[in-house]
């Protein structure tokens, strides 16, 4: 059913980590020529920019908490699980699983014996796993020293400088998938890159999944808006990857949000169970507006996040021991005047650093971060706030980074220009992850000896040998003189990004796919769509 | 000569660190009411915003290098000092000092015995010192866990949204001094906040120093453009602080840049000698465009920075053992296509992190960082790049932060709007420096118990007790809904900053000064100005 040269189930396993490690050794920035097969393939594809492969960190993690503080949070999280308990609403199977595991279940409230959730996770869940892409070179390692960037997830609106702010459509959705496919440091195709509100709500997951499968060859996320849609995602993945391959490998990762505080609802738990049962990965994320859905303190938010995520990850282990899970944390601060979420603030950054430490202690991959902001415009506010989240994302050792590019207006908008600017920043973070080159060439003592006092290094042999790869280079920053910049129209960064996304989309070429697979996917979708009437709510 | 209630020489010593520590305990963000004498004073002054006091870090430093790598850099720096040597141009006294210290001096080239510079610094220079301000509450600790933010230094141009880009004037200079005086997290008045090019070049240092002394009560920097101007700075400081006080205390810090690679010139060394002789602090900074003035690698740039700064700091110890010195590092990457400096890139961030580690190993205060960018506009580029330098500034443990606010266009422009946006970000960093509150209130277990599953935290007693101080709040970010933002004009961040600096300047009131001191300063300036004809080059 599948073209053996293009899809993942080509007979051999393909450990993504090892491949990516090689990639990472070879190229450290968006500009370096790779040479060989990869370049030729990229050239054939036309649209695809040179791809960097996922990050394998060579720098340490920034750790804001000491061990004593971490132990307090862990103790408190266990107290929440034991004393307060969590509610699992509308899912009798989940309640029964908890009861069988030894929990005290009162109605929908589950009280967990101290340590139970942690034990279920540490004894069963993998510390790291491979999420396979249909192009084996795009498979990614989730966990360990790896960092994987994925695009923005969830906005109902899109915006660009030409058409302004509007509801997202499936055409916009496809555009963002294409841009993510082309972006060198976007390691993942993501999930709901925007809501395609022109497609019926009960059918759009089919078109969204198809867009990821057809217009990109990177790994992607599954649908979570209903258990049956998760089943559709698994079914489509089986068409794309082959049934056997999906049974034995993880080819999807899906975002399972807690309904904080301390509630898991039936929709999310239903999707979690589908994916866990199929050995597909779930990210258990308390999505927290601190002050409303958790205490208005960093430590309190961390405690609740840990408790809620632990319960979600543990449930996945009860469904299928060994199911790949990710500890997710999304915390925004809040304007205590207006109730609006605020981004780029210090408190969420500290939650991120601390939760990263807690995830590493637990031994599971960690999801957080991204390029978050509350700004309505692609302006200085959007960039300060985004950078204040993106840099902690790298330094805090996040493994899976949702919202890596394109997020605007508190997640209500997928912005085309912001996507390009953020994607450019991701290549910067990728270069930073390589740390300091302490090789003899990196030490450059010969250069210092050759040049000596009062001379310059521009012409010395060391500079000549290294100048093409010496520094990370932005594809959107303007570093020309004021006069030159002005003579070229005095464009600001958003205006330059506007040109870039149009250039990229114009150059886009879809990755090849086996026509039989494509037909089978389209037939599946057509059948599913015909089976039920459209629904828009 | 001085009003005892307002200036620093009020009889008693005033250890700034201790005072600031108290301040820091009391208030963690720009919004918290302080109460008591401070608030009353602020109210009296009208213009002055509530001041936060310098940062005393409660978070660890991010360390990108391991010990082995640091030792290699230190070894290599000593090799540069020994084998290659540094040139001290046009300063016979400096050469004689080096000869007397045991160096091999060939013409102007000095070869240093391995370890000599390090020994001179570690055995003599203070690990940390107080720079006194005329308002004792504004005195700052330079070194240790303290971080002090100072404004942009050096741009010949200024810009704002109304008048665009133009040469700086003394009126602009005074405006930036006033804004820095009012900014809550600007702990220092800085130095050349812009070049007042309407004042003769041989006299402008007098007007610049006066502006800092008269329009602010924060600590400030001395003139370095000629040794005799450094003498003028010392003379004016003696008028302001009293002769005895200046003899025994550090009241100025000055920026002494190496002429990289591996040259110290007579102007800078001349100024260094004046300040060191007078026990005033000098920051010995190799100002490096990597690839031109140092090797195009992070490790090579660090090696050369360490060697050059060590020699400068050691010379200050030869001039006066114990003279307060600061290890300075300013490194930008470079567009290897155009030769333009580039900012917000990963390589300078890594130089910053590594040099911070080297400074701490050496046991001297560290200067680096700030809000650097290459953008011509106050746009997303400016903010990404700035944040990519500002955040490492905090995480890397920089003690003295020049260019904390206002820097635009590679340092060619002091921007009014950028100043306000950056100053806002500095208050964010100040909040972040406080780390995670692990008190019982911070842990918020009572809140979690009180609220329970499915409820919200907005109304709970813990939130009520904490909401005013729970989260850092930007004074410039807009977190309102799209509709509200649009109805208010849809202003971008630069436009909001434009309004803010005008509001601040309109509200500005100068801090009180003893009329006798003011007269004496003005008389000194008048006499100096009358003594020589104007020069504009």
XYZ file of N, CA and C in Angstrom, chain A residues 28 59-65 69 72-73 76 79-80 83-85 87 89 109 165 261-263 290-300 303-304 333-334 336-337 340-342 344-347 349-350 353 374-381 383-388 391-392 395 409 418 421-422 425 428 431-432 435-438 441-445 447-449 451-458 462-463 466-467 470-473 477-483 485 492-493 496, chain B residues 28 59-65 69 72-73 76 79-80 83-85 87 89 109 165 261-263 290-300 303-304 333-334 336-337 340-342 344-347 349-350 353 374-381 383-388 391-392 395 409 418 421-422 425 428 431-432 435-438 441-445 447-449 451-458 462-463 466-467 470-473 477-483 485 492-493 496:
690
model
N 25.214 23.449 12.060
C 24.819 24.093 13.298
C 23.913 25.287 13.074
N 24.403 21.918 25.731
C 24.537 22.879 26.829
C 23.726 22.377 28.014
N 24.133 22.790 29.213
C 23.388 22.324 30.393
C 22.007 22.973 30.472
N 21.159 22.436 31.304
C 19.861 23.050 31.577
C 20.001 24.086 32.689
N 19.249 25.162 32.563
C 19.212 26.132 33.647
C 18.248 25.627 34.716
N 18.721 25.573 35.930
C 17.912 25.010 37.010
C 17.699 26.067 38.087
N 16.477 26.525 38.183
C 16.171 27.635 39.079
C 15.892 27.149 40.496
N 15.576 25.859 40.645
C 15.194 25.334 41.955
C 16.322 24.458 42.512
N 13.850 22.388 47.309
C 12.611 22.976 46.789
C 11.869 21.984 45.899
N 10.053 19.497 47.969
C 8.829 20.065 48.557
C 7.689 20.020 47.546
N 7.977 20.419 46.312
C 6.929 20.406 45.275
C 6.426 18.976 45.070
N 4.295 18.009 47.973
C 3.006 18.702 47.927
C 2.097 18.128 46.835
N 0.550 15.190 48.099
C -0.496 15.554 49.070
C -1.774 15.949 48.340
N -1.648 16.699 47.260
C -2.834 17.070 46.480
C -3.515 15.811 45.957
N -4.874 13.878 49.339
C -5.873 14.536 50.203
C -7.010 15.159 49.416
N -6.657 15.966 48.446
C -7.693 16.668 47.682
C -8.282 15.723 46.635
N -7.408 15.044 45.940
C -7.867 14.144 44.880
C -8.184 14.873 43.591
N -10.748 14.803 39.953
C -11.988 14.253 39.398
C -11.772 13.775 37.972
N -14.209 12.949 35.141
C -15.634 13.149 34.907
C -16.140 12.398 33.681
N -14.530 11.494 42.178
C -13.313 11.995 42.830
C -12.397 10.819 43.159
N -6.831 40.390 10.452
C -7.241 39.299 11.346
C -8.574 38.742 10.884
N -8.774 23.474 37.636
C -7.975 22.679 38.564
C -8.533 21.270 38.806
N -7.654 20.333 38.679
C -7.846 18.983 39.223
C -9.022 18.216 38.640
N -9.283 18.458 37.368
C -10.322 17.699 36.674
C -9.750 17.167 35.361
N -2.554 30.911 35.736
C -2.313 30.962 37.183
C -3.085 32.118 37.803
N -3.669 31.837 38.947
C -4.506 32.836 39.601
C -5.983 32.530 39.396
N -6.291 31.821 38.292
C -7.668 31.416 38.035
C -7.797 29.902 38.139
N -6.900 29.180 37.464
C -7.001 27.729 37.401
C -5.971 27.046 38.290
N -5.193 27.837 38.974
C -4.199 27.341 39.936
C -3.898 28.516 40.866
N -3.196 28.262 41.952
C -2.834 29.384 42.818
C -2.018 30.423 42.043
N -1.992 31.630 42.551
C -1.299 32.710 41.854
C 0.186 32.750 42.239
N 0.752 31.606 42.560
C 2.181 31.552 42.869
C 2.858 30.507 41.980
N 4.157 30.681 41.823
C 4.939 29.778 40.983
C 4.954 28.372 41.594
N 5.240 28.294 42.878
C 5.339 26.980 43.526
C 3.982 26.275 43.539
N 2.911 27.022 43.782
C 1.581 26.436 43.786
C 1.188 25.922 42.408
N 3.095 22.724 41.723
C 2.536 21.608 42.486
C 1.313 21.029 41.788
N 0.410 21.922 41.413
C -0.824 21.469 40.776
C -0.538 20.860 39.404
N 0.839 33.726 33.341
C 0.458 34.612 34.436
C -0.809 35.343 33.991
N -1.248 36.246 34.822
C -2.576 36.823 34.605
C -2.551 38.267 35.064
N -4.108 40.677 37.109
C -5.053 40.545 38.203
C -6.036 41.727 38.192
N -5.848 42.637 37.267
C -6.805 43.729 37.080
C -7.917 43.285 36.127
N -6.957 39.024 32.144
C -6.358 38.563 30.891
C -5.072 37.793 31.169
N -4.809 36.742 30.375
C -3.516 36.064 30.514
C -2.392 36.991 30.053
N -1.255 36.863 30.698
C -0.094 37.668 30.311
C 1.071 36.729 30.019
N 5.401 36.255 28.562
C 6.729 36.863 28.590
C 7.074 37.417 29.951
N 6.366 36.936 30.949
C 6.540 37.401 32.323
C 7.451 36.416 33.063
N 7.995 36.821 34.196
C 8.969 35.944 34.848
C 8.368 34.699 35.484
N 7.125 34.796 35.922
C 6.560 33.665 36.673
C 6.401 32.411 35.804
N 8.095 31.664 33.217
C 9.446 31.177 32.908
C 9.965 30.331 34.056
N 9.672 30.756 35.272
C 10.160 29.974 36.421
C 9.392 28.662 36.555
N 11.163 26.424 34.035
C 12.456 25.892 34.521
C 12.234 24.802 35.572
N 1.117 38.117 24.274
C -0.249 38.614 24.350
C -0.528 39.742 23.374
N 0.481 40.102 22.613
C 0.349 41.262 21.732
C -0.651 41.008 20.619
N -1.284 42.074 20.166
C -2.204 41.977 19.038
C -1.467 42.213 17.720
N -0.323 42.858 17.792
C 0.448 43.185 16.593
C 1.790 42.462 16.626
N 2.379 42.274 15.453
C 3.727 41.689 15.389
C 4.712 42.829 15.598
N 4.807 43.242 16.845
C 5.571 44.439 17.194
C 6.605 44.090 18.258
N 7.148 45.118 18.887
C 8.167 44.883 19.911
C 7.604 44.080 21.076
N 6.359 44.350 21.475
C 5.792 43.561 22.577
C 5.769 42.082 22.236
N 7.594 40.428 20.321
C 8.928 39.831 20.253
C 9.595 39.732 21.623
N 9.465 40.768 22.449
C 10.017 40.666 23.814
C 9.397 39.463 24.517
N 8.063 39.405 24.466
C 7.378 38.346 25.204
C 7.726 36.969 24.642
N 7.780 36.877 23.334
C 8.120 35.602 22.709
C 9.527 35.165 23.094
N 10.476 36.074 22.981
C 11.854 35.724 23.330
C 11.968 35.343 24.801
N 11.171 36.003 25.636
C 11.209 35.697 27.066
C 10.621 34.322 27.373
N 13.606 31.586 24.899
C 14.937 31.332 25.465
C 14.862 30.402 26.674
N 13.941 30.626 27.624
C 13.765 29.624 28.685
C 13.408 28.238 28.148
N 16.812 26.880 27.326
C 17.678 26.754 28.505
C 17.074 25.797 29.536
N -1.402 37.035 20.109
C -2.625 37.434 20.811
C -3.115 36.365 21.788
N 4.417 36.445 12.175
C 5.020 35.980 13.430
C 5.612 34.586 13.240
N 9.067 35.035 11.723
C 10.025 35.623 12.664
C 10.394 34.624 13.756
N 9.404 33.923 14.257
C 9.684 32.921 15.291
C 10.526 31.780 14.719
N 13.952 32.663 14.753
C 14.511 32.570 16.108
C 14.820 31.119 16.485
N 18.117 30.182 15.556
C 19.085 30.759 16.497
C 19.243 29.862 17.720
N 21.308 26.851 17.016
C 22.756 27.119 17.044
C 23.250 27.224 18.480
N 22.454 27.874 19.326
C 22.871 28.045 20.721
C 23.001 26.708 21.442
N 26.338 24.925 22.005
C 27.320 25.326 23.008
C 28.610 25.849 22.394
N 29.652 25.844 23.194
C 30.922 26.446 22.807
C 31.839 25.390 22.194
N 32.315 25.682 21.010
C 33.250 24.788 20.335
C 34.643 24.952 20.963
N 35.081 23.922 21.684
C 36.381 23.989 22.353
C 37.444 23.184 21.593
N 40.359 24.371 16.551
C 39.866 25.425 15.653
C 39.015 26.441 16.413
N 38.211 25.941 17.349
C 37.388 26.829 18.154
C 38.221 27.727 19.053
N 39.306 27.173 19.603
C 40.174 27.963 20.484
C 40.899 29.073 19.721
N 41.200 28.820 18.459
C 41.697 29.857 17.542
C 42.991 30.509 18.005
N 43.833 29.784 18.701
C 45.100 30.373 19.147
C 46.010 30.719 17.966
N 45.058 31.848 15.146
C 44.588 33.123 14.602
C 45.137 34.280 15.421
N 45.077 34.143 16.751
C 45.571 35.233 17.617
C 47.071 35.420 17.407
N 47.793 34.320 17.286
C 49.237 34.413 17.044
C 49.524 35.035 15.681
N 47.672 37.117 13.873
C 47.243 38.507 13.704
C 48.057 39.450 14.586
N 48.050 39.190 15.878
C 48.815 40.030 16.790
C 48.203 41.395 17.018
N 48.843 42.182 17.910
C 48.295 43.472 18.332
C 48.084 44.447 17.168
N 46.913 45.108 17.199
C 46.665 46.224 16.298
C 46.252 45.858 14.888
N 46.294 44.607 14.553
C 45.874 44.184 13.205
C 44.399 43.761 13.250
N 43.887 43.292 12.112
C 42.532 42.767 12.171
C 42.475 41.332 11.666
N 41.395 40.667 12.075
C 41.268 39.227 11.827
C 40.549 38.898 10.523
N 40.064 39.921 9.835
C 39.218 39.639 8.670
C 39.926 38.774 7.634
N 42.547 31.704 9.553
C 41.515 31.097 10.390
C 40.139 31.677 10.056
N 40.071 32.973 9.908
C 38.789 33.600 9.568
C 38.336 33.155 8.188
N 36.788 29.837 8.319
C 35.594 29.668 9.164
C 34.463 30.646 8.885
N 34.699 31.632 8.025
C 33.750 32.752 8.020
C 32.343 32.346 7.594
N 30.883 30.763 10.867
C 31.298 31.262 12.183
C 30.113 31.672 13.046
N 29.183 32.393 12.456
C 28.108 32.958 13.261
C 26.748 32.569 12.703
N 25.821 32.374 13.613
C 24.453 32.185 13.176
C 23.995 33.422 12.434
N 23.217 33.211 11.399
C 22.743 34.346 10.617
C 21.231 34.301 10.510
N 16.563 39.384 10.020
C 17.100 40.599 10.639
C 17.765 41.459 9.569
N 17.637 42.750 9.727
C 18.334 43.681 8.832
C 19.484 44.311 9.614
N 20.694 44.049 9.134
C 21.872 44.601 9.804
C 22.626 45.587 8.921
N 21.966 46.046 7.888
C 22.590 47.040 7.006
C 22.635 48.404 7.680
N 23.303 49.332 7.017
C 23.354 50.698 7.523
C 21.968 51.321 7.453
N 21.788 52.361 8.240
C 20.509 53.076 8.227
C 20.180 53.551 6.822
N 21.174 54.074 6.147
C 20.960 54.632 4.817
C 20.512 53.543 3.843
N 19.190 50.608 4.608
C 17.875 50.128 5.046
C 16.768 51.074 4.575
N 10.018 47.364 8.403
C 10.226 46.766 9.720
C 10.223 45.242 9.603
N 10.479 44.578 10.718
C 10.659 43.117 10.690
C 9.405 42.407 10.203
N 9.177 42.604 6.458
C 10.110 41.676 5.792
C 9.589 40.239 5.890
N 9.132 43.430 44.947
C 9.672 42.596 43.896
C 9.298 43.054 42.496
N 18.703 33.720 42.219
C 18.695 32.582 41.291
C 20.135 32.258 40.906
N 20.386 31.007 40.541
C 21.759 30.646 40.162
C 22.147 31.289 38.829
N 23.432 31.265 38.534
C 23.915 31.719 37.236
C 23.875 30.560 36.246
N 23.555 30.870 34.995
C 23.622 29.851 33.956
C 25.074 29.719 33.510
N 25.573 28.513 33.527
C 26.988 28.305 33.205
C 27.101 27.382 32.004
N 27.538 27.937 30.911
C 27.563 27.187 29.655
C 28.848 26.375 29.505
N 29.891 26.726 30.274
C 31.193 26.065 30.136
C 31.439 25.155 31.341
N 36.840 23.439 30.273
C 36.837 24.458 29.216
C 37.309 25.801 29.759
N 41.003 25.836 30.077
C 41.660 26.004 28.774
C 41.699 27.483 28.379
N 40.575 28.162 28.552
C 40.529 29.591 28.192
C 41.544 30.373 29.042
N 44.977 29.653 27.813
C 45.222 30.312 26.531
C 45.412 31.816 26.694
N 48.764 32.433 27.720
C 49.671 32.229 26.586
C 49.702 33.468 25.699
N 48.532 34.051 25.468
C 48.479 35.296 24.682
C 49.283 36.379 25.376
N 53.206 35.031 25.212
C 53.845 34.833 23.915
C 53.605 35.975 22.948
N 52.344 36.328 22.775
C 52.005 37.384 21.807
C 52.275 38.747 22.427
N 51.824 38.911 23.660
C 51.989 40.193 24.324
C 50.940 41.209 23.892
N 50.198 45.561 23.338
C 50.860 46.856 23.160
C 50.194 47.925 24.001
N 50.313 51.765 23.894
C 50.804 52.761 22.949
C 50.804 54.169 23.538
N 55.540 46.856 23.077
C 54.969 45.522 23.252
C 55.386 44.965 24.621
N 15.188 60.235 13.327
C 16.582 60.032 13.693
C 17.374 61.308 13.443
N 42.550 44.268 18.421
C 43.149 43.252 19.274
C 44.430 43.705 19.953
N 44.470 43.472 21.240
C 45.704 43.464 22.025
C 46.453 44.781 22.061
N 45.682 45.861 22.041
C 46.271 47.192 22.184
C 45.514 47.967 23.248
N 33.594 40.336 16.882
C 34.298 39.071 16.629
C 34.383 38.811 15.128
N 35.525 38.344 14.714
C 35.784 38.129 13.290
C 36.618 39.249 12.704
N 36.564 40.432 13.345
C 37.389 41.560 12.902
C 38.433 41.894 13.964
N 37.988 42.015 15.211
C 38.884 42.445 16.280
C 39.280 41.284 17.189
N 38.784 40.115 16.875
C 39.133 38.890 17.606
C 38.814 37.744 16.658
N 39.229 36.536 16.994
C 38.864 35.410 16.145
C 37.346 35.290 16.027
N 36.904 34.619 14.980
C 35.468 34.482 14.735
C 34.884 33.291 15.484
N 35.468 32.941 16.622
C 34.916 31.856 17.443
C 34.660 32.358 18.856
N 33.752 31.665 19.528
C 33.395 32.041 20.898
C 34.597 31.870 21.830
N 35.267 30.729 21.729
C 36.384 30.461 22.641
C 37.534 31.433 22.371
N 37.804 31.716 21.111
C 38.876 32.659 20.778
C 38.573 34.054 21.273
N 39.069 34.133 25.019
C 40.498 34.122 25.365
C 41.090 35.525 25.252
N 40.794 36.159 24.121
C 41.362 37.491 23.903
C 40.759 38.507 24.871
N 28.665 39.495 17.327
C 28.988 38.704 16.146
C 28.967 39.644 14.944
N 29.160 39.086 13.778
C 29.389 39.929 12.613
C 28.781 39.244 11.400
N 29.373 38.090 8.163
C 30.604 37.846 7.422
C 30.409 38.188 5.938
N 29.201 38.579 5.588
C 28.968 39.069 4.224
C 29.244 40.566 4.144
N 28.931 43.957 8.940
C 28.145 44.664 9.957
C 28.089 43.846 11.241
N 28.107 44.521 12.394
C 27.913 43.786 13.649
C 26.492 43.257 13.721
N 26.323 42.113 14.343
C 24.993 41.538 14.517
C 24.767 41.259 15.995
N 21.885 39.868 19.276
C 20.824 38.914 19.595
C 21.120 37.538 19.035
N 22.368 37.297 18.724
C 22.817 36.036 18.141
C 23.356 35.140 19.255
N 23.485 33.853 18.993
C 23.874 32.953 20.086
C 25.331 33.105 20.517
N 26.200 33.486 19.590
C 27.628 33.512 19.937
C 27.952 34.550 21.013
N 25.973 35.668 23.235
C 25.359 35.194 24.487
C 26.275 34.184 25.165
N 26.888 33.338 24.350
C 27.785 32.342 24.961
C 29.061 32.985 25.479
N 27.973 34.350 28.868
C 27.890 33.324 29.916
C 29.293 32.888 30.365
N 20.500 45.328 16.355
C 20.978 45.980 15.141
C 19.865 46.650 14.355
N 18.658 46.556 14.862
C 17.513 47.054 14.117
C 17.542 48.570 13.996
N 16.968 49.063 12.919
C 16.842 50.507 12.717
C 15.529 51.021 13.300
N 14.578 50.124 13.472
C 13.257 50.506 13.977
C 12.998 49.830 15.320
N 12.097 50.415 16.085
C 11.690 49.785 17.354
C 10.600 48.777 17.015
N 11.040 47.682 16.460
C 10.129 46.684 15.909
C 10.411 45.321 16.526
N 9.880 44.291 15.898
C 10.080 42.945 16.431
C 11.559 42.559 16.420
N 12.293 42.945 15.366
C 13.730 42.622 15.354
C 14.430 43.215 16.571
N 13.313 43.945 19.392
C 12.918 43.324 20.662
C 13.432 41.896 20.800
N 13.362 41.099 19.708
C 13.944 39.763 19.783
C 15.425 39.866 20.167
N 16.139 40.705 19.443
C 17.584 40.790 19.663
C 17.895 41.305 21.064
N 17.131 42.301 21.482
C 17.349 42.856 22.821
C 17.095 41.804 23.897
N 15.967 41.121 23.781
C 15.648 40.102 24.785
C 16.693 38.991 24.781
N 17.218 38.679 23.597
C 18.235 37.628 23.513
C 19.559 38.044 24.139
N 18.144 38.729 28.600
C 17.918 37.556 29.450
C 19.243 36.883 29.828
N 20.159 36.657 28.874
C 21.488 36.172 29.275
C 22.198 37.107 30.262
N 20.714 35.977 33.532
C 21.026 34.581 33.855
C 22.529 34.361 33.972
N 20.031 50.270 16.747
C 20.846 50.374 15.524
C 22.336 50.149 15.822
N 12.588 52.986 22.589
C 13.293 51.770 22.993
C 13.704 51.866 24.458
N 10.684 50.840 26.536
C 10.373 49.408 26.421
C 11.418 48.567 27.141
N 12.676 48.918 26.961
C 13.740 48.182 27.651
C 13.637 48.363 29.167
N 11.301 46.072 30.506
C 11.854 44.717 30.564
C 12.798 44.562 31.767
N 11.054 43.489 34.671
C 10.738 42.058 34.566
C 11.908 41.221 35.055
N 12.215 41.183 38.752
C 11.295 40.228 39.394
C 11.819 38.803 39.260
N 12.350 38.491 38.080
C 12.855 37.140 37.854
C 14.021 36.808 38.781
N 13.643 34.752 41.993
C 13.483 33.303 42.024
C 12.119 32.874 42.541
N 12.036 31.636 42.960
C 10.756 31.036 43.343
C 10.547 31.174 44.846
N 9.415 31.718 45.196
C 9.047 31.874 46.606
C 8.594 30.521 47.147
N 9.400 29.936 48.013
C 9.065 28.618 48.572
C 8.530 28.738 50.001
N 3.257 30.586 52.061
C 2.360 31.335 51.179
C 2.666 31.042 49.711
N 3.945 30.928 49.392
C 4.326 30.601 48.023
C 3.868 29.217 47.613
N 3.948 28.269 48.535
C 3.532 26.895 48.215
C 2.022 26.787 47.991
N 1.269 27.631 48.683
C -0.168 27.810 48.419
C -0.987 26.527 48.555
N -0.577 25.658 49.449
C -1.342 24.417 49.628
C -2.740 24.699 50.192
N -4.574 27.183 49.453
C -5.416 27.601 48.327
C -5.922 26.391 47.569
N -5.020 25.457 47.308
C -5.425 24.261 46.555
C -6.465 23.471 47.345
N -6.250 23.367 48.647
C -7.217 22.662 49.494
C -8.559 23.392 49.518
N -9.898 25.444 47.268
C -10.612 25.524 45.997
C -11.087 24.151 45.546
N -10.183 23.212 45.419
C -10.569 21.859 45.008
C -10.923 21.749 43.536
N -11.193 20.526 43.088
C -11.427 20.262 41.670
C -12.589 21.052 41.082
N -12.350 21.599 39.887
C -13.424 22.189 39.109
C -13.833 23.591 39.494
N -13.289 24.101 40.558
C -13.608 25.476 40.958
C -12.538 26.422 40.397
N -12.645 27.711 40.744
C -11.560 28.604 40.316
C -10.964 29.358 41.501
N -9.765 29.826 41.279
C -8.970 30.416 42.367
C -9.175 31.926 42.514
N -9.944 32.521 41.616
C -10.010 33.984 41.624
C -10.493 34.539 42.959
N -6.470 33.028 49.443
C -5.056 33.150 49.103
C -4.869 34.103 47.923
N -5.714 33.979 46.929
C -5.610 34.876 45.772
C -5.920 36.303 46.193
N -3.009 37.879 47.793
C -1.776 37.987 47.011
C -1.919 38.666 45.651
N -3.155 38.974 45.242
C -3.312 39.304 43.828
C -2.565 40.567 43.419
N 1.096 39.273 42.936
C 1.353 37.907 42.482
C 2.238 37.862 41.251
N 1.962 38.726 40.303
C 2.666 38.629 39.032
C 3.308 39.970 38.668
N 4.463 39.869 38.049
C 5.056 41.065 37.465
C 4.100 41.641 36.431
N 4.040 42.937 36.390
C 3.146 43.588 35.442
C 3.913 44.586 34.597
N 3.064 46.659 28.052
C 2.402 45.602 27.287
C 0.896 45.827 27.296
N 0.256 45.497 26.192
C -1.196 45.561 26.113
C -1.735 44.137 26.113
N -2.504 43.818 27.135
C -3.066 42.471 27.250
C -4.586 42.483 27.160
N -5.107 43.585 26.688
C -6.558 43.657 26.518
C -7.009 42.821 25.323
N -8.310 42.719 25.172
C -8.866 42.001 24.017
C -8.544 42.756 22.735
N -8.624 42.032 21.636
C -8.387 42.662 20.339
C -9.330 43.838 20.130
N -10.586 43.625 20.504
C -11.584 44.650 20.270
C -11.281 45.914 21.072
N -8.331 46.776 22.342
C -7.077 47.328 21.828
C -7.341 48.145 20.573
N 0.782 50.083 18.474
C 1.814 49.083 18.718
C 2.673 49.515 19.923
N 3.576 48.656 20.303
C 4.343 48.901 21.531
C 5.165 50.186 21.451
N 2.956 53.129 22.093
C 2.612 53.283 23.517
C 3.801 53.836 24.293
